[in-house]
């Protein structure tokens, strides 16, 4: 087949896909925001200060590891960009669960009976929490075995979102619930997926987020890096090893599900 | 006075010649941008839109499209692609299409061209089914690039993303499309 034939065939896709793409003018703030490399030093230090206490017991390796900043905090490339990351958040519209905070994935065997189907408002936010995009997804709320639904429930999406799948059950935690009863079940929430980062680009993201601990909701800051350009030798930094678990919808690793 | 789709289509059905200026007023810019993306030349693009309006006049009736924009957009796209084929034979023009076609070569494997109409129909259905599996955002990016033939720059601007992020998303979607179609036995 010639690519021209494929292009021709693509002209006959369903009308609603064509109009969906026409109707989706979502002007947003231009990202990334350029900072200076010295900011990386500060933010990585913040990572160590805030993230380490939260994660020292989690035993989970970071799925995305910053690898583009040298140990002395200097850029490995003259074109280093430092960017404020966007985060993907979702909230159940149903008032019974609207105050619940989205957590990580829970194993299916721990999921109990279905409570009901709900509508979920999801989307990307910038660092200040300002909405950048929004989508409405259908989902089902389930009980979690041995956990009061006033404390936490499981959420399974029926519609695929921009950074959530229809494959896994996600935890939804009530920050006002009895969090001691879920201690050991939940990895601190990382607040969602990190937007795709161009391959081969020196890039360090910063994400300010909330974590659910037995004490309640805790704010923390961390930095995320990605693959370096081909002629740049990546160097690991010490604070990076303690960064919170962050994931993308593509990179999500099911092996990191809730520990027993 | 802007008429909605139903009223414009009704004008065509009544063989009222004001249907054409009404169409141009409502969808002229939309259609010109589609043709411009393919041909890269405003004069050629405007001729495409005129040809499309004439074809619309000859198509309605018997057709009664629910969504005039996409119905007309598809006509413009087809006419512009035909012109592109002719213009490349004359070594002219191209807009964003050469880059788009180069990217689509990731999806195909250089097998025999699918000639039979029924096979094209099957492949078209499979592409529709594949698009259904994508997230809305990935699908919008894909459609903007491979239906509207938008430049990466304009897609990035439209969705407030970096050009690199758009390129990466499109690359992943092309790979997924290739896998999806080959797994279903299509000889690409």
Tab-separated table of C-alpha atoms in Angstrom:
chain	number	residue	atom	x	y	z
A	1	UNK	CA	0.000	0.000	0.000
A	2	UNK	CA	1.103	3.571	-0.625
A	3	UNK	CA	0.854	6.148	2.120
A	4	UNK	CA	-1.260	8.212	-0.275
A	5	UNK	CA	-3.829	5.381	-0.378
A	6	UNK	CA	-3.910	5.295	3.403
A	7	UNK	CA	-4.294	9.083	3.524
A	8	UNK	CA	-7.157	8.761	1.049
A	9	UNK	CA	-8.832	6.116	3.241
A	10	UNK	CA	-8.397	8.263	6.332
A	11	UNK	CA	-10.568	10.826	4.569
A	12	UNK	CA	-13.540	8.533	5.124
A	13	UNK	CA	-13.354	8.218	8.884
A	14	UNK	CA	-16.529	8.749	10.857
A	15	UNK	CA	-17.954	12.261	10.769
A	16	UNK	CA	-18.060	12.512	14.547
A	17	UNK	CA	-14.273	12.059	14.761
A	18	UNK	CA	-13.824	14.883	12.269
A	19	UNK	CA	-16.167	17.214	14.098
A	20	UNK	CA	-14.720	16.193	17.476
A	21	UNK	CA	-11.310	17.397	16.304
A	22	UNK	CA	-12.828	20.602	14.921
A	23	UNK	CA	-14.664	21.364	18.123
A	24	UNK	CA	-11.710	20.908	20.408
A	25	UNK	CA	-10.123	24.312	20.439
A	26	UNK	CA	-8.592	24.323	23.901
A	27	UNK	CA	-6.270	27.279	24.075
A	28	UNK	CA	-4.012	26.794	27.020
A	29	UNK	CA	-0.997	28.348	28.559
A	30	UNK	CA	2.163	27.728	26.621
A	31	UNK	CA	4.385	25.167	28.251
A	32	UNK	CA	7.121	24.496	29.071
A	33	UNK	CA	8.110	27.491	31.139
A	34	UNK	CA	11.838	28.084	30.886
A	35	UNK	CA	13.711	28.395	34.123
A	36	UNK	CA	17.359	28.550	34.876
A	37	UNK	CA	19.398	25.494	35.676
A	38	UNK	CA	20.082	26.768	39.149
A	39	UNK	CA	16.418	26.211	39.944
A	40	UNK	CA	16.970	22.513	39.407
A	41	UNK	CA	19.379	22.422	42.316
A	42	UNK	CA	16.852	24.030	44.571
A	43	UNK	CA	13.984	21.844	43.462
A	44	UNK	CA	15.925	18.631	43.697
A	45	UNK	CA	16.876	19.642	47.196
A	46	UNK	CA	13.196	20.249	47.919
A	47	UNK	CA	12.506	16.765	46.621
A	48	UNK	CA	14.911	15.246	49.076
A	49	UNK	CA	13.509	17.244	51.973
A	50	UNK	CA	9.823	16.649	51.329
A	51	UNK	CA	9.589	13.401	49.433
A	52	UNK	CA	12.015	11.194	51.335
A	53	UNK	CA	10.025	11.035	54.562
A	54	UNK	CA	6.901	10.142	52.649
A	55	UNK	CA	8.450	7.398	50.624
A	56	UNK	CA	11.100	5.791	52.687
A	57	UNK	CA	8.806	2.893	53.536
A	58	UNK	CA	7.123	2.453	50.210
A	59	UNK	CA	9.849	0.333	48.682
A	60	UNK	CA	8.685	1.305	45.226
A	61	UNK	CA	11.243	2.225	42.580
A	62	UNK	CA	10.561	5.360	40.586
A	63	UNK	CA	9.253	4.531	37.149
A	64	UNK	CA	10.565	7.738	35.680
A	65	UNK	CA	13.930	8.704	36.980
A	66	UNK	CA	15.539	12.055	36.485
A	67	UNK	CA	18.796	11.391	34.747
A	68	UNK	CA	19.776	14.543	33.031
A	69	UNK	CA	21.237	16.673	35.765
A	70	UNK	CA	24.790	16.167	36.886
A	71	UNK	CA	25.574	15.600	40.565
A	72	UNK	CA	26.588	19.227	40.988
A	73	UNK	CA	23.237	20.290	39.607
A	74	UNK	CA	24.640	21.639	36.387
A	75	UNK	CA	22.961	21.034	33.098
A	76	UNK	CA	24.501	18.415	30.830
A	77	UNK	CA	23.480	20.403	27.812
A	78	UNK	CA	23.501	24.046	26.952
A	79	UNK	CA	19.875	23.761	25.928
A	80	UNK	CA	18.494	22.465	29.169
A	81	UNK	CA	14.849	23.331	29.687
A	82	UNK	CA	13.229	23.239	33.021
A	83	UNK	CA	9.513	23.000	32.878
A	84	UNK	CA	6.615	23.020	35.225
A	85	UNK	CA	4.779	19.788	34.753
A	86	UNK	CA	1.074	19.476	34.263
A	87	UNK	CA	-0.833	16.907	36.231
A	88	UNK	CA	-3.907	14.884	35.449
A	89	UNK	CA	-6.567	14.863	38.112
A	90	UNK	CA	-10.047	13.466	38.324
A	91	UNK	CA	-13.005	13.927	40.610
A	92	UNK	CA	-16.190	11.894	40.887
A	93	UNK	CA	-19.217	14.077	40.225
A	94	UNK	CA	-21.405	11.990	42.545
A	95	UNK	CA	-21.658	14.021	45.756
A	96	UNK	CA	-21.086	10.936	47.894
A	97	UNK	CA	-17.547	10.622	46.516
A	98	UNK	CA	-16.802	14.116	45.228
A	99	UNK	CA	-14.446	14.909	48.104
A	100	UNK	CA	-12.451	11.697	47.624
A	101	UNK	CA	-8.870	11.921	46.386
A	102	UNK	CA	-7.651	9.771	43.502
A	103	UNK	CA	-4.918	7.327	44.434
A	104	UNK	CA	-2.987	4.626	42.650
A	105	UNK	CA	-4.073	1.316	41.237
A	106	UNK	CA	-5.403	-1.465	43.436
A	107	UNK	CA	-5.306	-5.168	42.632
A	108	UNK	CA	-8.551	-6.559	41.266
A	109	UNK	CA	-8.704	-9.296	43.895
A	110	UNK	CA	-9.148	-6.624	46.573
A	111	UNK	CA	-12.136	-5.129	44.813
A	112	UNK	CA	-15.569	-5.986	46.181
A	113	UNK	CA	-19.120	-5.316	45.063
A	114	UNK	CA	-20.089	-2.590	42.652
A	115	UNK	CA	-21.697	0.389	44.360
A	116	UNK	CA	-22.890	2.345	41.332
A	117	UNK	CA	-21.969	3.959	38.058
A	118	UNK	CA	-20.800	7.551	38.287
A	119	UNK	CA	-19.657	10.387	36.108
A	120	UNK	CA	-16.088	11.629	36.566
A	121	UNK	CA	-14.711	15.012	35.592
A	122	UNK	CA	-11.053	14.661	34.655
A	123	UNK	CA	-8.396	16.791	33.055
A	124	UNK	CA	-4.980	18.328	33.132
A	125	UNK	CA	-4.069	21.088	35.551
A	126	UNK	CA	-1.051	23.326	35.642
A	127	UNK	CA	1.141	23.664	38.683
A	128	UNK	CA	-1.178	26.222	40.223
A	129	UNK	CA	-4.127	23.878	39.812
A	130	UNK	CA	-5.637	25.863	36.974
A	131	UNK	CA	-7.572	23.601	34.587
A	132	UNK	CA	-5.951	23.151	31.184
A	133	UNK	CA	-8.367	20.656	29.708
A	134	UNK	CA	-11.437	18.775	30.826
A	135	UNK	CA	-13.197	15.568	29.901
A	136	UNK	CA	-16.166	13.713	31.329
A	137	UNK	CA	-15.750	9.974	31.761
A	138	UNK	CA	-18.079	7.218	32.876
A	139	UNK	CA	-16.826	5.022	35.690
A	140	UNK	CA	-17.995	2.459	38.218
A	141	UNK	CA	-17.413	2.694	41.962
A	142	UNK	CA	-16.672	-0.513	43.843
A	143	UNK	CA	-16.188	-1.447	47.470
A	144	UNK	CA	-12.719	-2.469	48.594
A	145	UNK	CA	-12.491	-5.642	50.662
A	146	UNK	CA	-12.408	-4.950	54.408
A	147	UNK	CA	-12.453	-1.200	53.895
A	148	UNK	CA	-15.406	0.992	54.754
A	149	UNK	CA	-16.615	2.806	51.663
A	150	UNK	CA	-16.697	5.974	53.762
A	151	UNK	CA	-12.921	5.691	53.853
A	152	UNK	CA	-11.998	4.440	50.398
A	153	UNK	CA	-13.475	2.854	47.297
A	154	UNK	CA	-12.180	1.556	43.991
A	155	UNK	CA	-12.901	3.257	40.691
A	156	UNK	CA	-12.942	1.584	37.278
A	157	UNK	CA	-13.254	3.796	34.261
A	158	UNK	CA	-15.619	2.756	31.499
A	159	UNK	CA	-14.239	5.446	29.176
A	160	UNK	CA	-10.566	5.788	28.480
A	161	UNK	CA	-9.278	9.149	29.634
A	162	UNK	CA	-6.279	11.088	28.521
A	163	UNK	CA	-4.186	9.579	31.321
A	164	UNK	CA	-6.317	6.835	32.855
A	165	UNK	CA	-7.077	3.426	31.466
A	166	UNK	CA	-10.161	1.241	31.480
A	167	UNK	CA	-7.992	-1.700	32.530
A	168	UNK	CA	-7.195	-1.022	36.177
A	169	UNK	CA	-9.042	-0.229	39.379
A	170	UNK	CA	-7.976	3.056	40.918
A	171	UNK	CA	-8.315	3.884	44.587
A	172	UNK	CA	-10.397	6.798	45.756
A	173	UNK	CA	-9.624	7.872	49.281
A	174	UNK	CA	-11.699	10.041	51.576
A	175	UNK	CA	-9.232	12.410	53.252
A	176	UNK	CA	-11.720	12.843	56.103
A	177	UNK	CA	-12.106	9.102	56.584
A	178	UNK	CA	-10.378	6.765	59.020
A	179	UNK	CA	-7.044	6.684	57.230
A	180	UNK	CA	-5.459	4.428	59.843
A	181	UNK	CA	-7.657	1.610	58.555
A	182	UNK	CA	-6.037	1.773	55.137
A	183	UNK	CA	-2.470	2.089	56.300
A	184	UNK	CA	-0.341	-0.398	54.401
A	185	UNK	CA	-2.830	-0.694	51.593
A	186	UNK	CA	-2.228	2.530	49.731
A	187	UNK	CA	0.821	3.991	48.164
A	188	UNK	CA	0.761	7.739	48.633
A	189	UNK	CA	-1.135	9.277	45.759
A	190	UNK	CA	1.125	10.933	43.245
A	191	UNK	CA	-1.635	12.970	41.740
A	192	UNK	CA	-1.692	11.538	38.276
A	193	UNK	CA	0.185	11.163	35.097
A	194	UNK	CA	2.989	13.300	33.857
A	195	UNK	CA	2.414	14.654	30.409
A	196	UNK	CA	4.411	13.089	27.587
A	197	UNK	CA	7.833	14.533	27.203
A	198	UNK	CA	9.565	14.662	23.823
A	199	UNK	CA	12.123	11.990	23.205
A	200	UNK	CA	15.716	13.088	23.179
A	201	UNK	CA	14.975	16.324	24.956
A	202	UNK	CA	16.735	17.520	28.047
A	203	UNK	CA	13.808	18.155	30.280
A	204	UNK	CA	13.154	18.360	33.961
A	205	UNK	CA	9.663	18.698	35.291
A	206	UNK	CA	8.498	19.864	38.629
A	207	UNK	CA	5.331	18.675	40.181
A	208	UNK	CA	3.751	19.914	43.337
A	209	UNK	CA	1.279	17.457	44.589
A	210	UNK	CA	-0.691	15.974	47.402
A	211	UNK	CA	-0.064	12.675	49.089
A	212	UNK	CA	-2.425	10.768	51.303
A	213	UNK	CA	-0.781	9.552	54.468
A	214	UNK	CA	-2.151	8.430	57.781
A	215	UNK	CA	-1.825	12.046	58.926
A	216	UNK	CA	-3.988	13.314	56.105
A	217	UNK	CA	-3.218	15.184	52.920
A	218	UNK	CA	0.388	16.304	52.649
A	219	UNK	CA	1.783	18.567	49.988
A	220	UNK	CA	5.142	17.735	48.473
A	221	UNK	CA	7.309	18.767	45.594
A	222	UNK	CA	9.397	16.614	43.364
A	223	UNK	CA	11.323	16.776	40.120
A	224	UNK	CA	11.135	14.463	37.162
A	225	UNK	CA	13.610	14.082	34.316
A	226	UNK	CA	13.524	12.109	31.110
A	227	UNK	CA	15.806	10.710	28.493
A	228	UNK	CA	18.680	12.856	27.481
A	229	UNK	CA	19.808	13.633	23.982
A	230	UNK	CA	21.863	10.864	22.333
A	231	UNK	CA	25.186	12.605	22.812
A	232	UNK	CA	24.590	13.235	26.486
A	233	UNK	CA	25.694	10.742	29.085
A	234	UNK	CA	23.012	10.538	31.777
A	235	UNK	CA	24.166	10.805	35.361
A	236	UNK	CA	22.051	9.799	38.326
A	237	UNK	CA	21.744	12.193	41.220
A	238	UNK	CA	21.345	11.123	44.795
A	239	UNK	CA	18.024	12.872	45.510
A	240	UNK	CA	16.534	11.334	42.420
A	241	UNK	CA	16.686	7.879	43.914
A	242	UNK	CA	14.201	8.952	46.544
A	243	UNK	CA	11.748	10.677	44.261
A	244	UNK	CA	8.101	9.706	44.629
A	245	UNK	CA	6.713	7.152	42.255
A	246	UNK	CA	5.489	8.958	39.187
A	247	UNK	CA	4.030	7.378	36.150
A	248	UNK	CA	2.461	8.076	32.832
A	249	UNK	CA	-0.543	6.304	31.466
A	250	UNK	CA	1.744	4.662	28.924
A	251	UNK	CA	4.510	3.819	31.354
A	252	UNK	CA	2.382	2.488	34.156
A	253	UNK	CA	3.794	-0.706	35.527
A	254	UNK	CA	1.182	-3.057	37.080
A	255	UNK	CA	3.899	-4.577	39.255
A	256	UNK	CA	3.708	-1.492	41.434
A	257	UNK	CA	0.193	-2.196	42.666
A	258	UNK	CA	-0.730	-1.900	46.287
A	259	UNK	CA	1.478	-4.056	48.530
A	260	UNK	CA	-0.054	-6.588	50.831
B	1	UNK	CA	-27.522	36.222	7.829
B	2	UNK	CA	-25.949	32.921	8.891
B	3	UNK	CA	-28.088	29.907	8.159
B	4	UNK	CA	-27.689	26.621	9.957
B	5	UNK	CA	-26.915	23.371	8.149
B	6	UNK	CA	-30.545	22.316	7.846
B	7	UNK	CA	-31.539	25.563	6.167
B	8	UNK	CA	-28.561	25.560	3.795
B	9	UNK	CA	-29.261	21.964	2.788
B	10	UNK	CA	-32.881	22.913	2.245
B	11	UNK	CA	-31.776	25.674	-0.152
B	12	UNK	CA	-29.874	23.063	-2.171
B	13	UNK	CA	-32.926	20.831	-2.239
B	14	UNK	CA	-35.027	23.735	-3.469
B	15	UNK	CA	-32.372	24.374	-6.147
B	16	UNK	CA	-32.069	27.888	-4.764
B	17	UNK	CA	-28.820	29.407	-6.066
B	18	UNK	CA	-28.277	31.351	-2.853
B	19	UNK	CA	-27.292	27.987	-1.359
B	20	UNK	CA	-23.778	28.409	-2.718
B	21	UNK	CA	-22.960	31.878	-1.325
B	22	UNK	CA	-24.526	30.801	1.970
B	23	UNK	CA	-22.247	27.768	2.028
B	24	UNK	CA	-19.194	29.868	1.228
B	25	UNK	CA	-20.104	32.382	3.908
B	26	UNK	CA	-20.508	29.694	6.546
B	27	UNK	CA	-17.827	27.203	5.576
B	28	UNK	CA	-15.540	29.040	3.144
B	29	UNK	CA	-12.713	29.620	5.610
B	30	UNK	CA	-13.011	26.076	6.981
B	31	UNK	CA	-12.801	24.554	3.520
B	32	UNK	CA	-10.012	26.845	2.352
B	33	UNK	CA	-7.863	25.870	5.321
B	34	UNK	CA	-8.323	22.157	4.536
B	35	UNK	CA	-7.328	22.681	0.912
B	36	UNK	CA	-4.460	25.021	1.870
B	37	UNK	CA	-3.015	22.394	4.194
B	38	UNK	CA	-2.889	19.938	1.302
B	39	UNK	CA	-1.879	22.217	-1.536
B	40	UNK	CA	0.029	25.001	0.199
B	41	UNK	CA	-1.281	27.533	-2.308
B	42	UNK	CA	-4.165	29.894	-1.615
B	43	UNK	CA	-5.210	30.321	-5.227
B	44	UNK	CA	-5.412	26.564	-5.771
B	45	UNK	CA	-7.183	26.176	-2.438
B	46	UNK	CA	-9.867	28.690	-3.366
B	47	UNK	CA	-10.411	26.954	-6.679
B	48	UNK	CA	-10.876	23.712	-4.751
B	49	UNK	CA	-13.559	25.320	-2.620
B	50	UNK	CA	-15.376	26.567	-5.737
B	51	UNK	CA	-15.202	23.098	-7.255
B	52	UNK	CA	-16.455	21.617	-3.994
B	53	UNK	CA	-19.469	23.941	-3.954
B	54	UNK	CA	-20.311	22.912	-7.491
B	55	UNK	CA	-19.998	19.261	-6.530
B	56	UNK	CA	-22.184	19.934	-3.514
B	57	UNK	CA	-24.801	21.444	-5.843
B	58	UNK	CA	-24.711	18.245	-7.903
B	59	UNK	CA	-24.780	15.978	-4.843
B	60	UNK	CA	-27.641	17.559	-2.872
B	61	UNK	CA	-30.154	16.235	-3.765
B	62	UNK	CA	-30.235	13.251	-3.626
B	63	UNK	CA	-28.058	13.435	-0.481
B	64	UNK	CA	-29.239	15.211	2.644
B	65	UNK	CA	-26.190	15.418	4.940
B	66	UNK	CA	-26.809	15.861	8.658
B	67	UNK	CA	-23.507	17.598	9.186
B	68	UNK	CA	-22.715	19.821	6.263
B	69	UNK	CA	-19.242	20.815	7.514
B	70	UNK	CA	-17.757	17.322	7.424
B	71	UNK	CA	-19.686	16.371	4.288
B	72	UNK	CA	-18.291	19.403	2.488
B	73	UNK	CA	-14.890	19.016	4.148
B	74	UNK	CA	-14.568	15.505	2.745
B	75	UNK	CA	-15.405	16.759	-0.741
B	76	UNK	CA	-12.789	19.508	-0.433
B	77	UNK	CA	-10.218	17.049	0.863
B	78	UNK	CA	-10.842	14.687	-2.076
B	79	UNK	CA	-10.646	17.455	-4.650
B	80	UNK	CA	-7.491	18.880	-3.092
B	81	UNK	CA	-5.881	15.429	-3.017
B	82	UNK	CA	-6.673	14.954	-6.711
B	83	UNK	CA	-5.111	18.341	-7.451
B	84	UNK	CA	-2.115	17.432	-5.327
B	85	UNK	CA	-1.593	14.275	-7.385
B	86	UNK	CA	-1.700	16.325	-10.551
B	87	UNK	CA	0.493	19.071	-9.137
B	88	UNK	CA	3.166	16.633	-7.946
B	89	UNK	CA	3.209	15.177	-11.448
B	90	UNK	CA	3.928	18.735	-12.586
B	91	UNK	CA	6.540	19.089	-9.774
B	92	UNK	CA	4.570	21.768	-7.941
B	93	UNK	CA	3.108	22.537	-4.558
B	94	UNK	CA	2.460	20.350	-1.558
B	95	UNK	CA	1.544	22.211	1.628
B	96	UNK	CA	1.790	19.921	4.654
B	97	UNK	CA	0.867	16.811	2.705
B	98	UNK	CA	4.355	15.545	1.770
B	99	UNK	CA	5.336	15.441	5.457
B	100	UNK	CA	2.028	13.800	6.376
B	101	UNK	CA	2.481	11.121	3.711
B	102	UNK	CA	6.033	10.510	4.861
B	103	UNK	CA	4.750	9.946	8.416
B	104	UNK	CA	2.017	7.587	7.214
B	105	UNK	CA	4.680	5.413	5.622
B	106	UNK	CA	5.354	4.270	9.234
B	107	UNK	CA	1.974	2.551	9.185
B	108	UNK	CA	2.310	0.717	5.891
B	109	UNK	CA	4.728	-2.040	4.997
B	110	UNK	CA	4.870	-1.567	1.244
B	111	UNK	CA	2.595	-4.472	0.405
B	112	UNK	CA	0.350	-4.547	-2.653
B	113	UNK	CA	-2.118	-1.723	-2.880
B	114	UNK	CA	-5.566	-2.723	-1.772
B	115	UNK	CA	-7.567	-2.327	-4.936
B	116	UNK	CA	-10.954	-3.873	-4.274
B	117	UNK	CA	-13.583	-1.521	-2.983
B	118	UNK	CA	-14.831	-4.039	-0.438
B	119	UNK	CA	-11.351	-4.414	1.011
B	120	UNK	CA	-11.048	-0.663	1.269
B	121	UNK	CA	-14.387	-0.654	3.076
B	122	UNK	CA	-13.108	-3.292	5.526
B	123	UNK	CA	-9.938	-1.316	6.100
B	124	UNK	CA	-11.920	1.881	6.588
B	125	UNK	CA	-14.102	0.148	9.175
B	126	UNK	CA	-10.991	-1.148	10.938
B	127	UNK	CA	-9.516	2.363	11.035
B	128	UNK	CA	-12.765	3.660	12.547
B	129	UNK	CA	-12.679	0.865	15.129
B	130	UNK	CA	-9.049	1.673	15.906
B	131	UNK	CA	-9.835	5.350	16.420
B	132	UNK	CA	-12.520	4.319	18.897
B	133	UNK	CA	-9.824	2.706	21.063
B	134	UNK	CA	-7.835	5.927	21.401
B	135	UNK	CA	-8.229	8.513	24.108
B	136	UNK	CA	-10.174	11.557	22.864
B	137	UNK	CA	-7.055	13.702	22.984
B	138	UNK	CA	-4.871	11.244	21.033
B	139	UNK	CA	-7.690	10.861	18.509
B	140	UNK	CA	-8.070	14.627	18.072
B	141	UNK	CA	-4.343	15.001	17.439
B	142	UNK	CA	-4.393	12.139	14.934
B	143	UNK	CA	-7.424	13.506	13.082
B	144	UNK	CA	-5.995	17.028	12.997
B	145	UNK	CA	-2.819	15.712	11.421
B	146	UNK	CA	-4.121	13.015	9.055
B	147	UNK	CA	-7.577	14.288	8.189
B	148	UNK	CA	-7.189	18.061	8.356
B	149	UNK	CA	-3.513	17.787	7.344
B	150	UNK	CA	-2.651	20.452	9.929
B	151	UNK	CA	0.984	21.310	10.533
B	152	UNK	CA	2.530	20.142	13.797
B	153	UNK	CA	2.951	23.786	14.753
B	154	UNK	CA	-0.755	24.514	14.379
B	155	UNK	CA	-1.796	21.368	16.242
B	156	UNK	CA	0.527	22.266	19.108
B	157	UNK	CA	-0.879	25.784	19.157
B	158	UNK	CA	-4.476	24.563	19.010
B	159	UNK	CA	-4.088	22.203	21.954
B	160	UNK	CA	-1.552	24.227	23.945
B	161	UNK	CA	1.080	21.507	23.703
B	162	UNK	CA	4.713	21.519	22.696
B	163	UNK	CA	5.466	20.444	19.138
B	164	UNK	CA	7.583	17.624	20.557
B	165	UNK	CA	4.661	16.288	22.576
B	166	UNK	CA	2.415	16.353	19.505
B	167	UNK	CA	5.046	14.574	17.412
B	168	UNK	CA	5.502	11.926	20.085
B	169	UNK	CA	1.772	11.298	20.443
B	170	UNK	CA	1.354	10.968	16.670
B	171	UNK	CA	4.300	8.597	16.449
B	172	UNK	CA	2.792	6.347	19.110
B	173	UNK	CA	-0.608	6.408	17.471
B	174	UNK	CA	0.856	5.495	14.077
B	175	UNK	CA	2.668	2.570	15.662
B	176	UNK	CA	-0.542	1.452	17.375
B	177	UNK	CA	-2.448	1.742	14.101
B	178	UNK	CA	0.162	-0.335	12.304
B	179	UNK	CA	-0.029	-3.047	14.973
B	180	UNK	CA	-3.820	-2.917	15.074
B	181	UNK	CA	-4.198	-3.407	11.336
B	182	UNK	CA	-1.485	-6.015	10.842
B	183	UNK	CA	-2.837	-8.063	13.769
B	184	UNK	CA	-6.152	-8.127	11.921
B	185	UNK	CA	-4.585	-9.473	8.777
B	186	UNK	CA	-4.486	-6.368	6.598
B	187	UNK	CA	-1.699	-6.452	4.057
B	188	UNK	CA	-0.394	-2.923	4.320
